[in-house]
Tab-separated table of C-alpha atoms and ligand atoms in Angstrom:
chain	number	residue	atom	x	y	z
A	433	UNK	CA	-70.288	-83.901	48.937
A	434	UNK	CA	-74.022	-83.199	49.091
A	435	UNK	CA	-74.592	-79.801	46.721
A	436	UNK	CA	-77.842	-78.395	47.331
A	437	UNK	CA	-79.838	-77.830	44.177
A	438	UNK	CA	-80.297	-74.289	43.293
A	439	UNK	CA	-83.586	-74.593	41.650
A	440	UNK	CA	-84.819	-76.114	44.944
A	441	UNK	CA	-83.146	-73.558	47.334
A	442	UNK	CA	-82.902	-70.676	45.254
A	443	UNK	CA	-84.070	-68.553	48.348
A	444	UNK	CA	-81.561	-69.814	50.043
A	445	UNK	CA	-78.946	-69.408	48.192
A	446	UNK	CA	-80.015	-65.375	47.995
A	447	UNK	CA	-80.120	-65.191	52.053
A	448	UNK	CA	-76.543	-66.444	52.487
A	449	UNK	CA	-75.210	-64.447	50.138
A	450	UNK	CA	-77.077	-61.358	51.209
A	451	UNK	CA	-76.741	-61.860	55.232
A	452	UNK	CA	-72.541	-62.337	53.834
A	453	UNK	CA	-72.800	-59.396	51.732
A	454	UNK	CA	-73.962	-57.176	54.393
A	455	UNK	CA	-71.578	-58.199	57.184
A	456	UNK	CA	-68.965	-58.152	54.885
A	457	UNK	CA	-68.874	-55.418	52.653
A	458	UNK	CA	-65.933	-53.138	51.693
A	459	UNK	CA	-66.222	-49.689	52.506
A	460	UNK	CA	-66.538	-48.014	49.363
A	461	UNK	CA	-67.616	-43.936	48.793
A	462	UNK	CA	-70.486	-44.882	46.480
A	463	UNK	CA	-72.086	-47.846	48.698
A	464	UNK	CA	-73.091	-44.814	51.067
A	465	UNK	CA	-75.571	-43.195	48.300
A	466	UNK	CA	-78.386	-43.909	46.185
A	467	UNK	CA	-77.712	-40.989	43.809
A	468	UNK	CA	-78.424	-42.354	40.358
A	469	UNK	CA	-75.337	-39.983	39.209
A	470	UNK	CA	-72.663	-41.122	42.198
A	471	UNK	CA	-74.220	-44.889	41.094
A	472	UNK	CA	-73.956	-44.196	37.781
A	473	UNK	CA	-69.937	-42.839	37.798
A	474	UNK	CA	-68.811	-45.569	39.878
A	475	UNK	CA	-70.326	-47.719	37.683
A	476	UNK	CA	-68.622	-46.747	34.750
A	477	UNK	CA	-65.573	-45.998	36.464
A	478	UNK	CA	-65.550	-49.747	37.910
A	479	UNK	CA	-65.562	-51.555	34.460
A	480	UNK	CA	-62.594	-52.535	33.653
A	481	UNK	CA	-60.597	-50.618	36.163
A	482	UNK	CA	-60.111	-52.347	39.754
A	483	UNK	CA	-61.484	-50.776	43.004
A	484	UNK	CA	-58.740	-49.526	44.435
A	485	UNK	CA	-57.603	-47.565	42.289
A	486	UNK	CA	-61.133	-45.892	41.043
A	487	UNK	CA	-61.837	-44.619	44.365
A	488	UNK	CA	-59.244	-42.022	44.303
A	489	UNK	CA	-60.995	-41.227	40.686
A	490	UNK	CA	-64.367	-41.162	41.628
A	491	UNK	CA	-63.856	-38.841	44.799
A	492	UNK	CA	-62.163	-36.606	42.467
A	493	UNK	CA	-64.573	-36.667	39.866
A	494	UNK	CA	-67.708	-36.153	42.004
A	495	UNK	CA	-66.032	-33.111	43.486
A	496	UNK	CA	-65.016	-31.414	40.081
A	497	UNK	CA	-68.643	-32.504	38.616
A	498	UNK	CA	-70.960	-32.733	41.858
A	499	UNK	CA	-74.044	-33.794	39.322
A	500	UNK	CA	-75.044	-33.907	35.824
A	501	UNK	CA	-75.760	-30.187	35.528
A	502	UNK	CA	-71.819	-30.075	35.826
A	503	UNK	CA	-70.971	-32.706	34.162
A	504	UNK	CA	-73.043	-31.878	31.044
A	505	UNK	CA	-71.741	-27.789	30.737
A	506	UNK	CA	-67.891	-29.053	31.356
A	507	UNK	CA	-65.637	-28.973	28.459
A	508	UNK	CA	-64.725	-32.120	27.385
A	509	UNK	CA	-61.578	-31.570	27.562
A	510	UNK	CA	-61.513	-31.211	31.637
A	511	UNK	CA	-63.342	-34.592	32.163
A	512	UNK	CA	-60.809	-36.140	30.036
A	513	UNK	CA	-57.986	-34.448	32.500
A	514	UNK	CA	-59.499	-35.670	35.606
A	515	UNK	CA	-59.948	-39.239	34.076
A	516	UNK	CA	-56.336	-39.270	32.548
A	517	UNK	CA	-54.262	-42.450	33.710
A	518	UNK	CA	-57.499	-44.176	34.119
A	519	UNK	CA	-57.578	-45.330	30.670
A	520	UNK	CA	-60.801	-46.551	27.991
A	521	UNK	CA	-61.740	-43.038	27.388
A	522	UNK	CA	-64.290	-43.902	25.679
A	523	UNK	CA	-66.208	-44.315	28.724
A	524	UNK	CA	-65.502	-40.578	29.873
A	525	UNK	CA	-66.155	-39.309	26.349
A	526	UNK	CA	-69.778	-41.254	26.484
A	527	UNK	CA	-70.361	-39.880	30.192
A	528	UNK	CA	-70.129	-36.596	29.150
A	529	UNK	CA	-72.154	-37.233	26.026
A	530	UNK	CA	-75.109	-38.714	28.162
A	531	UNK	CA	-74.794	-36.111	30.351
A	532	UNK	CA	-75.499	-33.367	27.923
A	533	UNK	CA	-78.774	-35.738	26.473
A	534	UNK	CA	-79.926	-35.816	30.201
A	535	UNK	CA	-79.809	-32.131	30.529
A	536	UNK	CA	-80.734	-31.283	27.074
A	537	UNK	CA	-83.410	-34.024	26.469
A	538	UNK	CA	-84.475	-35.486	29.648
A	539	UNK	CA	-85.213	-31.855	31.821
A	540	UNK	CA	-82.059	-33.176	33.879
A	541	UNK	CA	-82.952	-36.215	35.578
A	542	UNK	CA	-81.145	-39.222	34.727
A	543	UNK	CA	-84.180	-42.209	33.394
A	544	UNK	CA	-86.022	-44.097	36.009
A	545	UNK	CA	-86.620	-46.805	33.310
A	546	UNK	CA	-84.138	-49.276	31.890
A	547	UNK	CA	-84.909	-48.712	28.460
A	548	UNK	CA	-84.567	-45.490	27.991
A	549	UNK	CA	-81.476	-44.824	29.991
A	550	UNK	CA	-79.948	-47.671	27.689
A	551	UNK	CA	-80.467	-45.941	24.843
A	552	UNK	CA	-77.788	-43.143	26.402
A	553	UNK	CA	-74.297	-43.139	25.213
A	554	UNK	CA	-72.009	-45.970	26.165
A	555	UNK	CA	-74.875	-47.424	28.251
A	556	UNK	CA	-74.730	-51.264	27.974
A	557	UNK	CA	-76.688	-54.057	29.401
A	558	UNK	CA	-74.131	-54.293	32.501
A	559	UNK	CA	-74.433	-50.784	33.628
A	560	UNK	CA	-78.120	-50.112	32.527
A	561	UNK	CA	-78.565	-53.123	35.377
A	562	UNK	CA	-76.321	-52.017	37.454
A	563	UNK	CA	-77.268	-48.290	38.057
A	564	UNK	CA	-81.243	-48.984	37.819
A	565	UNK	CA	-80.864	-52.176	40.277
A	566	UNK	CA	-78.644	-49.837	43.013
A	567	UNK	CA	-80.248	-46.601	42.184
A	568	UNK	CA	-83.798	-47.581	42.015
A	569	UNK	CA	-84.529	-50.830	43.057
A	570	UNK	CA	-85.585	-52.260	39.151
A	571	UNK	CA	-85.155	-56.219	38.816
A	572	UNK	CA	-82.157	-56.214	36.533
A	573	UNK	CA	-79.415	-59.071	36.619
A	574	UNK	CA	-76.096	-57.048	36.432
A	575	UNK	CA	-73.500	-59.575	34.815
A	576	UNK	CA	-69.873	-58.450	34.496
A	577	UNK	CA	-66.678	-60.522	34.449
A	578	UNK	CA	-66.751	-61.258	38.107
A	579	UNK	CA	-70.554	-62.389	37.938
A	580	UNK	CA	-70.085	-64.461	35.199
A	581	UNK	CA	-67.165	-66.474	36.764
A	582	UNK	CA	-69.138	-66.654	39.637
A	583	UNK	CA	-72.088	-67.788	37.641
A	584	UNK	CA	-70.048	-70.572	35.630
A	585	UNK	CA	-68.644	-72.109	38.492
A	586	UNK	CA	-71.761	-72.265	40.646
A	587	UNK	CA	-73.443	-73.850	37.135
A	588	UNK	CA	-70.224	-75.971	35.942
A	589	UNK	CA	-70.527	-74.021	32.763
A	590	UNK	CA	-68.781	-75.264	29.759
A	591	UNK	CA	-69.522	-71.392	27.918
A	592	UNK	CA	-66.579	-69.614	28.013
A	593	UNK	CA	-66.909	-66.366	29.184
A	594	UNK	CA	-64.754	-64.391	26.847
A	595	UNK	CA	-67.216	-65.172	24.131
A	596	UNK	CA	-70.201	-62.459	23.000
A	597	UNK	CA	-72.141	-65.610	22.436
A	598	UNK	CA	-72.336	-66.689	25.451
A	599	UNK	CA	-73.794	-64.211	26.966
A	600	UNK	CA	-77.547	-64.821	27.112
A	601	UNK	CA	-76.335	-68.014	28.530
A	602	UNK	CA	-74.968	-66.067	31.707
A	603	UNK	CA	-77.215	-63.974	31.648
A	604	UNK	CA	-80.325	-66.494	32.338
A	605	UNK	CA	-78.618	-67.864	34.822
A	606	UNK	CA	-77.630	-64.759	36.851
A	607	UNK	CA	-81.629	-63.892	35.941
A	608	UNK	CA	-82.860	-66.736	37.971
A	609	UNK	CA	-80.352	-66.320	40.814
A	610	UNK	CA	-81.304	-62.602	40.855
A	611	UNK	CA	-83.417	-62.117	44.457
A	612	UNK	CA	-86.192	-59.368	42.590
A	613	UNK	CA	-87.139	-57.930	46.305
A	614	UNK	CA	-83.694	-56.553	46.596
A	615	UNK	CA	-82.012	-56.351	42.985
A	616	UNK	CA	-79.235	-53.457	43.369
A	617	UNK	CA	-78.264	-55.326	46.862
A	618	UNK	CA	-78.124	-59.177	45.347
A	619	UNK	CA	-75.778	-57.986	42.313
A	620	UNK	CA	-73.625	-55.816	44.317
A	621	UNK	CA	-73.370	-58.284	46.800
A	622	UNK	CA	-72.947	-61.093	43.108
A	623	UNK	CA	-69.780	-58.641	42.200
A	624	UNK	CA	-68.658	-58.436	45.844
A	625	UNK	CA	-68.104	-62.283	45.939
A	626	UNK	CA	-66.434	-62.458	42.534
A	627	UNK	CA	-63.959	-59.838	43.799
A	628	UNK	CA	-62.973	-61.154	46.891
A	629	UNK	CA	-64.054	-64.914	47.109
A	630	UNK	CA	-64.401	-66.524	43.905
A	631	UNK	CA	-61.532	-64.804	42.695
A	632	UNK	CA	-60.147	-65.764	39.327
A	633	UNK	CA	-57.212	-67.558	40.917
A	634	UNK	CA	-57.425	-69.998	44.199
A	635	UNK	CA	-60.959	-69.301	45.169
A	636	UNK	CA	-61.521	-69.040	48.875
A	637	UNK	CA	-64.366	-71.667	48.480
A	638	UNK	CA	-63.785	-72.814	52.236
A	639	UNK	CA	-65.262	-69.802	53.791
A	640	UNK	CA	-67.344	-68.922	50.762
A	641	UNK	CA	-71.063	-68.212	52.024
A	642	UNK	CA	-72.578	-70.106	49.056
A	643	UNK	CA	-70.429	-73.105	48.895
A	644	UNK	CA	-72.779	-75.536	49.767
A	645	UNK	CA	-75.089	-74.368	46.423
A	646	UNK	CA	-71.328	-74.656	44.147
A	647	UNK	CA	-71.471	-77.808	41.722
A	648	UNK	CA	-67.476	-76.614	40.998
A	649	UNK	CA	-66.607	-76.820	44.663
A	650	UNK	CA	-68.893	-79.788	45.150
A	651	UNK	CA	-67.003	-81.700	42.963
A	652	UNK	CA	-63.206	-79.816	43.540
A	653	UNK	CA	-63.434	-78.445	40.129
A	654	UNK	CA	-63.688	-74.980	40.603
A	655	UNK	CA	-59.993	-74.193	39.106
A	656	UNK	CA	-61.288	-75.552	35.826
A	657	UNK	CA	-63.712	-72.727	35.690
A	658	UNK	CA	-64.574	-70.248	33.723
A	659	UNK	CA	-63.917	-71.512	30.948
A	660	UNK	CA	-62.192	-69.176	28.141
A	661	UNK	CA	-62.089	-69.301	24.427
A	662	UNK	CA	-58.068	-68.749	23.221
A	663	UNK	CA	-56.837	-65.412	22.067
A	664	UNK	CA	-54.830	-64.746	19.682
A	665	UNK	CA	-51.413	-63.768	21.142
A	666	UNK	CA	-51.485	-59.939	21.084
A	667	UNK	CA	-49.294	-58.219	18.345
A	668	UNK	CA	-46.804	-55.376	19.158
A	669	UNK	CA	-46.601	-51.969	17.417
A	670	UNK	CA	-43.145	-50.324	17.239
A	671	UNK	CA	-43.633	-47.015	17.273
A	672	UNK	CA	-41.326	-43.352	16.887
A	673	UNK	CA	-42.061	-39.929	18.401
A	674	UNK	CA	-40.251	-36.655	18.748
A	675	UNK	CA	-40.816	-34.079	21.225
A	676	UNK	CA	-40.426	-30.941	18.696
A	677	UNK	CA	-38.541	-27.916	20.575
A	678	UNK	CA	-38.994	-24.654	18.708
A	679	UNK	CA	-37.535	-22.198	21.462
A	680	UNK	CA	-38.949	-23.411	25.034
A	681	UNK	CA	-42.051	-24.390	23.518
A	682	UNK	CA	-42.514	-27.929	22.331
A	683	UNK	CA	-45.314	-29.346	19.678
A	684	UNK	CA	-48.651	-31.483	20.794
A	685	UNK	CA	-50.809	-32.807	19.043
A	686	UNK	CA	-54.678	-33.788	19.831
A	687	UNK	CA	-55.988	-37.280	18.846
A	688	UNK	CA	-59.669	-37.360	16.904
A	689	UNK	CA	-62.476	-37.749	19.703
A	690	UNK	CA	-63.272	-41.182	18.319
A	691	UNK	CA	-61.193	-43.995	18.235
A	692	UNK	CA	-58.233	-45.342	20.955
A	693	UNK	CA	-57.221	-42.407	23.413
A	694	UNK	CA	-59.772	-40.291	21.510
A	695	UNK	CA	-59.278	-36.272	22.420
A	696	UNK	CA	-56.248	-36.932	24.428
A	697	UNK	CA	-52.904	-34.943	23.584
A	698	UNK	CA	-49.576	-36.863	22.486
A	699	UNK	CA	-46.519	-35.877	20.767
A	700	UNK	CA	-46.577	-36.718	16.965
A	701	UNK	CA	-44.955	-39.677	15.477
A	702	UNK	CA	-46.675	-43.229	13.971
A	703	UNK	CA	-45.302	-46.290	13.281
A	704	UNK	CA	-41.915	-47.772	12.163
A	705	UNK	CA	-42.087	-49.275	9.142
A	706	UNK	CA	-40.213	-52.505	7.940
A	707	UNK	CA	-36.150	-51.936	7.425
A	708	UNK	CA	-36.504	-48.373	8.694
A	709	UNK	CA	-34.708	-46.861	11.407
A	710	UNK	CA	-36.822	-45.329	14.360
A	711	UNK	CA	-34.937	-42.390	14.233
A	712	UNK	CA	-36.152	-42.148	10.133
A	713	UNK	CA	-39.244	-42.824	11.284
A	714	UNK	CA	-39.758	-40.136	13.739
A	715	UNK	CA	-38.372	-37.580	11.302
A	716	UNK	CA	-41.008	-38.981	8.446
A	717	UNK	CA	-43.749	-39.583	10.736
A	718	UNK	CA	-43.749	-35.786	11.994
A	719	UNK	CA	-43.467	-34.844	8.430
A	720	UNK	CA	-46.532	-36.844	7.424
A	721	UNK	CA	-48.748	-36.131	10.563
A	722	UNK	CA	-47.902	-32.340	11.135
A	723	UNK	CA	-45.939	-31.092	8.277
A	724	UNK	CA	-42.567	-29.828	9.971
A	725	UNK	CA	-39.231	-30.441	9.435
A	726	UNK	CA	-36.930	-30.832	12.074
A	727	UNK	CA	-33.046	-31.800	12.468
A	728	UNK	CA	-30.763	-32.108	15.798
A	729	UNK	CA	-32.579	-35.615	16.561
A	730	UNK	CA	-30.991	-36.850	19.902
A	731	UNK	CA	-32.766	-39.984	21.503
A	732	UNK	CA	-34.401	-39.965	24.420
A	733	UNK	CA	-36.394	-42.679	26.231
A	734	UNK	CA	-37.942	-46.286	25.071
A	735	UNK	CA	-41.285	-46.576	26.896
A	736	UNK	CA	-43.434	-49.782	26.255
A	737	UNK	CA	-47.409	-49.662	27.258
A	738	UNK	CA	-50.152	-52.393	26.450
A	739	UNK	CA	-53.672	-52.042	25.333
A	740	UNK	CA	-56.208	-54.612	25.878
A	741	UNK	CA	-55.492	-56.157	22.424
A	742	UNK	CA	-52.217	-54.618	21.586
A	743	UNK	CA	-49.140	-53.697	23.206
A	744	UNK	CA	-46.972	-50.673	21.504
A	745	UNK	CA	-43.491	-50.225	22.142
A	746	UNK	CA	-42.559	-46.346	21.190
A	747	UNK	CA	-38.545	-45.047	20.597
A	748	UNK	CA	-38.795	-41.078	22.085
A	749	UNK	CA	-36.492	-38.084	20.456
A	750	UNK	CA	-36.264	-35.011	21.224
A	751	UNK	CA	-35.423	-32.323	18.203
A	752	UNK	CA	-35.445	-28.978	16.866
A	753	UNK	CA	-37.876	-27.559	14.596
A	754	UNK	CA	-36.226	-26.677	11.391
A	755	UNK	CA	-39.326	-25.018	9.013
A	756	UNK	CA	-42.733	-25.857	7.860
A	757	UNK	CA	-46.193	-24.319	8.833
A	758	UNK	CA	-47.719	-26.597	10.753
A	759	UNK	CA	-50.532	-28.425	9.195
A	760	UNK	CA	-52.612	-31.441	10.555
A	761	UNK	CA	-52.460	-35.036	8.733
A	762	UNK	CA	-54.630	-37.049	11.365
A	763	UNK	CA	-54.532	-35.085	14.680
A	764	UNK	CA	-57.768	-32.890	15.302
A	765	UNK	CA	-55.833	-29.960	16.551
A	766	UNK	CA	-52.046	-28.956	17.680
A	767	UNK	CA	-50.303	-26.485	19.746
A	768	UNK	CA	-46.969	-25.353	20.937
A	769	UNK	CA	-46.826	-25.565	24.516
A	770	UNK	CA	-44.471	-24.803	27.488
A	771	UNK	CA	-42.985	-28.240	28.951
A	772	UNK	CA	-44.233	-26.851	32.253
A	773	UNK	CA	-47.761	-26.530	30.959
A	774	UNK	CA	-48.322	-30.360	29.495
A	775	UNK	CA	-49.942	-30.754	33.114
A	776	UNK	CA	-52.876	-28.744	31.706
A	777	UNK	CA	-53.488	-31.455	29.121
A	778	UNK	CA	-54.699	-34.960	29.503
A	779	UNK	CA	-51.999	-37.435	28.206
A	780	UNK	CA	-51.613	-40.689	27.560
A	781	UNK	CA	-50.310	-43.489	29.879
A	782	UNK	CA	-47.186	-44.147	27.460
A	783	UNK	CA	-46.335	-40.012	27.252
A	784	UNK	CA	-46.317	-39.676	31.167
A	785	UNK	CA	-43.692	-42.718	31.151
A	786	UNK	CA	-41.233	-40.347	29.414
A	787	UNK	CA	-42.959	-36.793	31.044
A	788	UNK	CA	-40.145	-36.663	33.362
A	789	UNK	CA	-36.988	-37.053	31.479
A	790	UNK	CA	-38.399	-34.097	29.406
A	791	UNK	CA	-38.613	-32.092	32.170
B	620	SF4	FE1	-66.681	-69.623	43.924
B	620	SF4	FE2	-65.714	-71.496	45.528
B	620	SF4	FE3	-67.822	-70.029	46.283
B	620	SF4	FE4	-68.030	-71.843	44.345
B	620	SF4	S1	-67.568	-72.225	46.484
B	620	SF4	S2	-68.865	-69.769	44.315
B	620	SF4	S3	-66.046	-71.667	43.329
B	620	SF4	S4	-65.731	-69.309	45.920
């Protein structure tokens, strides 16, 4: 099959993807703006986290925190609540940090230059491209997972792309395909065609608008790309917990801002260790972490939950508190709550697995 040469129809290649792009576009809240804030949410919202389910997420976010002014005087602790279940928390912890710089550095308005609205928190390379390209027109490749795979197949690239050294690689490339008179339409429409098209499994190269520029469809290769580097096979944490009763109001415990599920709220416990029994465990782990004793251990649930390289599965039991002031080994802060009020907090994933055969 005849491939036509990118180099040579590089313009080309641009039109058919942008004519495709903009007769085939999903619907999605945030393609209907070019608010550098409603960009910039989506944006952050979209890494990692598939479309469907962030638009639910984004509509409520934009209504609790209609602009950066909101964003920046919330307390942390409600933008953690309205992002709970959508996991990396990071990236809600960094939003609001950036936020607050915007306001308290930047008289409000988010940078109309790449470099310095890189240098806010949890701004990398993909969404400093991303938001200036859609918001405000700059010439800035956007490369994410999608674009890459998009990128490695159209190139027959042997990098894989779950490699940090590959990226400049990917980068150039999605650089030259970038079209620099309309930058924030050419890498949405880049990330449209990952996500629907050249998917990661069974591409639908057939009615793909830029098969005729593909070297991996030209030559019926395109299931051999991207190309990955191996993982190591993820280990698995065993973990015990108890829910501590002390009349109707039960023990939480909030996790330091930084780190995994930083500032979110979790029943104390840790990890079993070798030869013990989970039900030791729990009883030593509250101990350690919040300095109570506690008796009348009756289990409860097993819940299992993976991280991206992890996977924890954690034994639940309820008890009663026994004695001890309580006094923090790890966690930032605690309380004794109602079981009706844990709705107030933002939980993890794993804790809302169990939420109902507490209540
Ligand atoms: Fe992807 Fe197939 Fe299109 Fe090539 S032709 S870009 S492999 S969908």
């Amino acid at each position: 099959m005849h491939i036509k040469s990118l180099t040579e129809h590089r313009q080309d290649f641009r039109n058919a993807l942008l004519n495709w792009f903009r007769d085939y576009q999903r619907e999605m809240p945030w393609r209907n703006t070019d608010d550098p804030y409603y960009i910039w949410v989506s944006e952050v919202m979209l890494q990692q986290t598939q479309v469907k389910k962030v638009v639910d997420y984004y509509e409520r976010f934009i209504a609790k925190f209609p602009d950066v002014q909101h964003l920046a005087a919330a307390p942390l602790q409600d933008v953690l609540k309205v992002w709970e279940g959508l996991g990396y928390y990071a990236r809600a912890r960094n939003l609001h940090k950036a936020a607050q710089v915007i306001v308290n550095e930047l008289d409000g308005e988010i940078p109309l230059d790449y470099a310095t609205f890189r240098k806010l928190p949890g701004v990398g390379d993909y969404s400093a491209a991303a938001v200036q390209s859609i918001a405000f027109n700059a010439p800035y490749a956007a490369v994410d997972g999608n674009i890459k795979r998009v990128v490695s197949r159209l190139f027959l690239m042997d990098a894989p792309i779950n490699d940090a050294k590959s990226a400049k690689l990917f980068q150039g490339r999605a650089d030259e395909l970038l079209d620099p008179t309309v930058p924030g339409l050419f890498n949405q429409a880049m990330m449209e065609l990952g996500a629907t098209v050249c998917r990661p499994k069974s591409p639908t190269c057939l009615i793909c608008p830029v098969n005729a520029f593909c070297e991996a469809f030209g030559t019926a290769r395109q299931d051999e790309f991207p190309k990955r580097r191996e993982r190591k096979p993820v280990p698995e944490h065993h973990i015990a917990v108890g829910v501590i009763y002390r009349g109707d109001e039960v023990l939480i415990t909030q996790r330091q801002f930084d780190g995994l599920l930083g500032g979110l709220w979790e029943f104390p416990g840790g990890q079993i260790a070798d030869g013990e029994t989970a039900e030791d465990a729990c009883v030593r782990q509250i101990a350690e972490v919040v300095n109570v004793s506690v008796g009348n251990i009756k289990y409860l649930a097993r819940v299992r939950h993976a991280f991206t390289h992890f996977k924890i599965v954690v034994d639940v039991f309820t008890c009663d508190y026994v004695s001890g002031e309580v006094v923090l080994n790890g966690p930032r802060d605690a309380k004794w709550i109602t079981v009706e009020s844990l709705g107030d907090y933002p939980l993890p994933r794993a804790t809302h697995k169990f939420l109902d055969k507490l209540r």
